[in-house]
Amino acid sequence: MSSTNQADLLPALHRLQEKFGYIPDHAIAELAKAHNMAQAEVVGVIGFYHDFRRTPPGRQRLRICRAESCQAMGADALALHASTQLGVEFGATTADGEVTLEAAYCLGNCACSPAVMLDDELHGRVSAERLDAMLAEGRGV
Amino acid sequence: MTQRIFVPRDASAVSVGAERVCRTIENEARNRGLDVEIVRNGSRGLYWLEPLIEVEIDGQRIAYGPVNPEDVPGLFEAGWLQGGTHALCHGPSEEIPYLKRQTRLIFARMGVTDPLSLEDYRAHGGFKGLERALDMKAEDIVDAIDTGGLRGRGGAGFPTGIKWRTVMNAGGGQKYIVCNADEGDSGTFSDRMLMEGDPFCLIEGMIIAGLAVGADTGYIYLRSEYPDAWDVLEDAIVTATREGILGANVLGSGRGFELNLFKGAGAYVCGEETSLLESIEGKRGLVRAKPPLPALQGLFGQPTVVNNVITLASVPWILAHGGEAYKAHGSGRSRGTLPFQLAGNLKQPGLVEVAFGMTLRELLYDFGGGSASGRPIRAVQVGGPLGAYLPESRFDLPLDYEAFAAVGATVGHGGIVAFDDSVDMAKMARYAMEFCAIESCGKCTPCRIGSVRGVELLDSMLAARPQHSNDDTLLRDLCQTMLEGSLCAMGGMTPYPVLSALDHYPEDFGLSPKQEEAST
């Protein structure tokens, strides 16, 4: 029944990440055992999917849509603004551990482009000013 | 008498403030001692008017939008509950031209009903298709889909009836219905809207598919970027199970159907059906070589129907009204309706369900209202990131699978993204290659390596212009290799946006315009 066992791996990874914010190294061996897989296979699955991370994220996760519809409405400038304001590249976390900046490739909010997602909260028609306000609010400023 | 006010719960509407508007309306009504009931409906799809609030007066719904929280006191002052005039009023919702000119078959309930109310669903034609299907032989269900001419709405346009018949005839044993809800194409949101705004319709379609092919288990593979759709579907599945629609005894028929919700993990390529199946099986989402077809050896090696959300959501209507009624809409071999999604730089972006055959120009201007920036529309990408860019000379193409294929374009999932004349098409071509490099599953070389080489090539072309004229021989050669040598549409269609950009906008690449005529 190894295939059935392995089929629970993605839900298990989602649960772990929801709890810890990332997949801790010490969980790999347990995951491998529980799902009847080699540790290398588990690491391979984690590495394939953009959602899963192996290091702790910032307190907030800011995803900026970089796909076509948002590009048509100024997402490149918004992305540059976010990166400059936060002082980090995409994929990195601010030095104070507050915000992880990530690119998203479509949030399904294309009729209200440009779109961003702060944690699980979707925002549409986002201007640079609104983005600043959202981040300030998130930091409790 | 309690008066009803409709405030969408749709993620897009909430993303522009519907939740805050809802709370403000509640507070205002309470402070004024007014007896109102707020219904959280789906979105009507008139997104430029969101948050679009509707007030029900004598059974008719009057639309106001876009409503910001600070507009709410003024709306009460203007007597909106009695139909008072206000600058944000658009009159009866159903009479708004954008909505009135549509043919809403599949999206008939969208924005009208409370998505999680079974009572609403039934009152608006829900379960008629399923009730019919329960009295029919499996072959007859497949025949109805065949007659309707329904084709896969995920993008490939493969005839649904043929796929179902293959699974139906695949012999005994466990079979599966898998709904591909990994809507990753930029410019598309109809799957999300349907799941958030009319989830029982998808559930009904999946049960009917199960009856047709002999599958008692279904999976919805939902992308993780759609947390709101996840919540709605989870609730809808609980309700449907409790009410005996899902489970061991579908509507008391003695037939069973169990439905599982499965969360993706941010991989675009998992929208490809075999990659999606690998993902449900807990593996890296590597594309499988075909054959074997998923219809014969799909999920866990068993015969499997993999259909897109809109394909499955079209099924209840076809069963309720008959294949002939569905087939009556459309053009050529593209039958029925498609919920087109207008996005990007448009004044009036939104969901437009119309029959196949309408031109791009009608959608862009009559519905979309032209560009949001007021500048000329220079390029339109149809069918997501793997779709071709079309210049104005192509705007009179009828939206029809074959008409688009004939010019090297694709209707895809019906996403339409408009760009104004500030767009740099060489950069868009580079982006197409970059996106492929980021999202390639890595299994086949043309896609994995070709996309990286494509980015490098375009970088050097971008760096050379405008001082030096470029040569596109190498880039075209690479595109040809990817087109012909890739395992799936990821690498196989990435050349579409690149080549169409080269063909129609050579000047953006530092190429002389002469080459345009030579290549088209």
Short mmCIF file of C-alpha atoms in Angstrom, two decimals, chain A residues 18-129:
data_model
loop_
_atom_site.label_atom_id
_atom_site.label_comp_id
_atom_site.label_asym_id
_atom_site.label_seq_id
_atom_site.Cartn_x
_atom_site.Cartn_y
_atom_site.Cartn_z
CA GLU A 18 0.84 25.48 8.71
CA LYS A 19 2.07 24.60 12.19
CA PHE A 20 5.74 25.63 11.93
CA GLY A 21 5.75 27.95 8.96
CA TYR A 22 8.28 25.66 7.24
CA ILE A 23 9.30 22.00 7.05
CA PRO A 24 11.91 21.49 9.77
CA ASP A 25 14.83 19.18 9.00
CA HIS A 26 14.02 16.88 11.89
CA ALA A 27 10.63 16.14 10.34
CA ILE A 28 12.11 14.63 7.18
CA ALA A 29 13.05 11.27 8.68
CA GLU A 30 9.65 10.93 10.33
CA LEU A 31 7.84 11.86 7.14
CA ALA A 32 9.87 9.30 5.21
CA LYS A 33 9.04 6.56 7.69
CA ALA A 34 5.37 7.45 7.94
CA HIS A 35 4.90 7.51 4.17
CA ASN A 36 7.13 4.56 3.36
CA MET A 37 9.54 6.64 1.31
CA ALA A 38 13.25 7.33 1.25
CA GLN A 39 14.30 10.59 2.90
CA ALA A 40 15.72 11.73 -0.42
CA GLU A 41 12.31 11.24 -2.02
CA VAL A 42 10.65 13.37 0.64
CA VAL A 43 13.23 16.12 0.14
CA GLY A 44 12.67 15.82 -3.60
CA VAL A 45 8.94 16.37 -3.22
CA ILE A 46 9.45 19.35 -0.89
CA GLY A 47 11.89 20.89 -3.34
CA PHE A 48 9.54 20.54 -6.30
CA TYR A 49 6.73 22.69 -4.93
CA HIS A 50 7.11 26.45 -4.56
CA ASP A 51 4.88 26.51 -1.47
CA PHE A 52 7.09 24.39 0.75
CA ARG A 53 10.07 25.94 2.45
CA ARG A 54 12.79 24.48 4.64
CA THR A 55 13.72 27.63 6.52
CA PRO A 56 11.50 29.79 8.75
CA PRO A 57 9.63 32.54 6.88
CA GLY A 58 9.14 36.11 8.03
CA ARG A 59 6.24 36.93 10.32
CA GLN A 60 4.26 37.98 7.26
CA ARG A 61 4.31 36.59 3.75
CA LEU A 62 3.83 39.16 1.01
CA ARG A 63 3.20 37.74 -2.43
CA ILE A 64 3.11 40.09 -5.39
CA CYS A 65 1.61 38.80 -8.61
CA ARG A 66 4.10 39.14 -11.45
CA ALA A 67 2.00 37.50 -14.16
CA GLU A 68 0.74 39.07 -17.39
CA SER A 69 -2.55 40.63 -16.31
CA CYS A 70 -0.94 42.36 -13.36
CA GLN A 71 2.04 43.38 -15.52
CA ALA A 72 -0.43 45.08 -17.87
CA MET A 73 -1.58 47.16 -14.89
CA GLY A 74 1.80 48.15 -13.50
CA ALA A 75 2.88 45.18 -11.39
CA ASP A 76 6.55 45.59 -12.33
CA ALA A 77 6.67 49.04 -10.78
CA LEU A 78 4.79 47.75 -7.72
CA ALA A 79 7.24 44.86 -7.36
CA LEU A 80 10.20 47.22 -7.60
CA HIS A 81 8.60 49.50 -5.02
CA ALA A 82 8.04 46.63 -2.59
CA SER A 83 11.56 45.33 -3.04
CA THR A 84 13.03 48.81 -2.50
CA GLN A 85 10.83 49.66 0.49
CA LEU A 86 11.53 46.37 2.22
CA GLY A 87 15.17 46.32 1.19
CA VAL A 88 15.05 42.71 0.03
CA GLU A 89 15.05 40.76 -3.19
CA PHE A 90 12.18 38.47 -4.10
CA GLY A 91 12.45 35.19 -2.21
CA ALA A 92 14.16 36.82 0.78
CA THR A 93 13.06 37.92 4.25
CA THR A 94 13.67 41.36 5.72
CA ALA A 95 16.56 41.61 8.21
CA ASP A 96 14.12 42.15 11.08
CA GLY A 97 12.33 38.91 10.18
CA GLU A 98 9.07 40.74 9.57
CA VAL A 99 8.26 40.16 5.91
CA THR A 100 9.09 37.49 3.36
CA LEU A 101 8.71 38.88 -0.17
CA GLU A 102 7.65 36.39 -2.80
CA ALA A 103 6.53 36.44 -6.41
CA ALA A 104 3.20 34.82 -7.27
CA TYR A 105 2.18 33.81 -10.74
CA CYS A 106 -1.50 34.59 -10.73
CA LEU A 107 -3.71 34.95 -7.71
CA GLY A 108 -6.92 34.69 -9.75
CA ASN A 109 -7.65 38.36 -9.14
CA CYS A 110 -6.89 39.43 -12.71
CA ALA A 111 -9.98 41.62 -13.05
CA CYS A 112 -8.69 43.71 -10.15
CA SER A 113 -5.03 43.88 -11.18
CA PRO A 114 -2.48 44.46 -9.82
CA ALA A 115 -2.98 41.96 -7.03
CA VAL A 116 -1.02 41.02 -3.94
CA MET A 117 -1.61 38.57 -1.12
CA LEU A 118 -0.55 39.36 2.43
CA ASP A 119 -0.57 36.02 4.26
CA ASP A 120 -3.92 34.59 3.14
CA GLU A 121 -5.55 37.96 2.49
CA LEU A 122 -6.04 38.94 -1.13
CA HIS A 123 -5.84 42.59 -2.21
CA GLY A 124 -6.78 44.06 -5.57
CA ARG A 125 -6.10 47.32 -7.47
CA VAL A 126 -3.06 47.81 -5.27
CA SER A 127 -1.17 51.08 -5.59
CA ALA A 128 2.25 51.71 -4.07
CA GLU A 129 0.56 53.85 -1.38
#
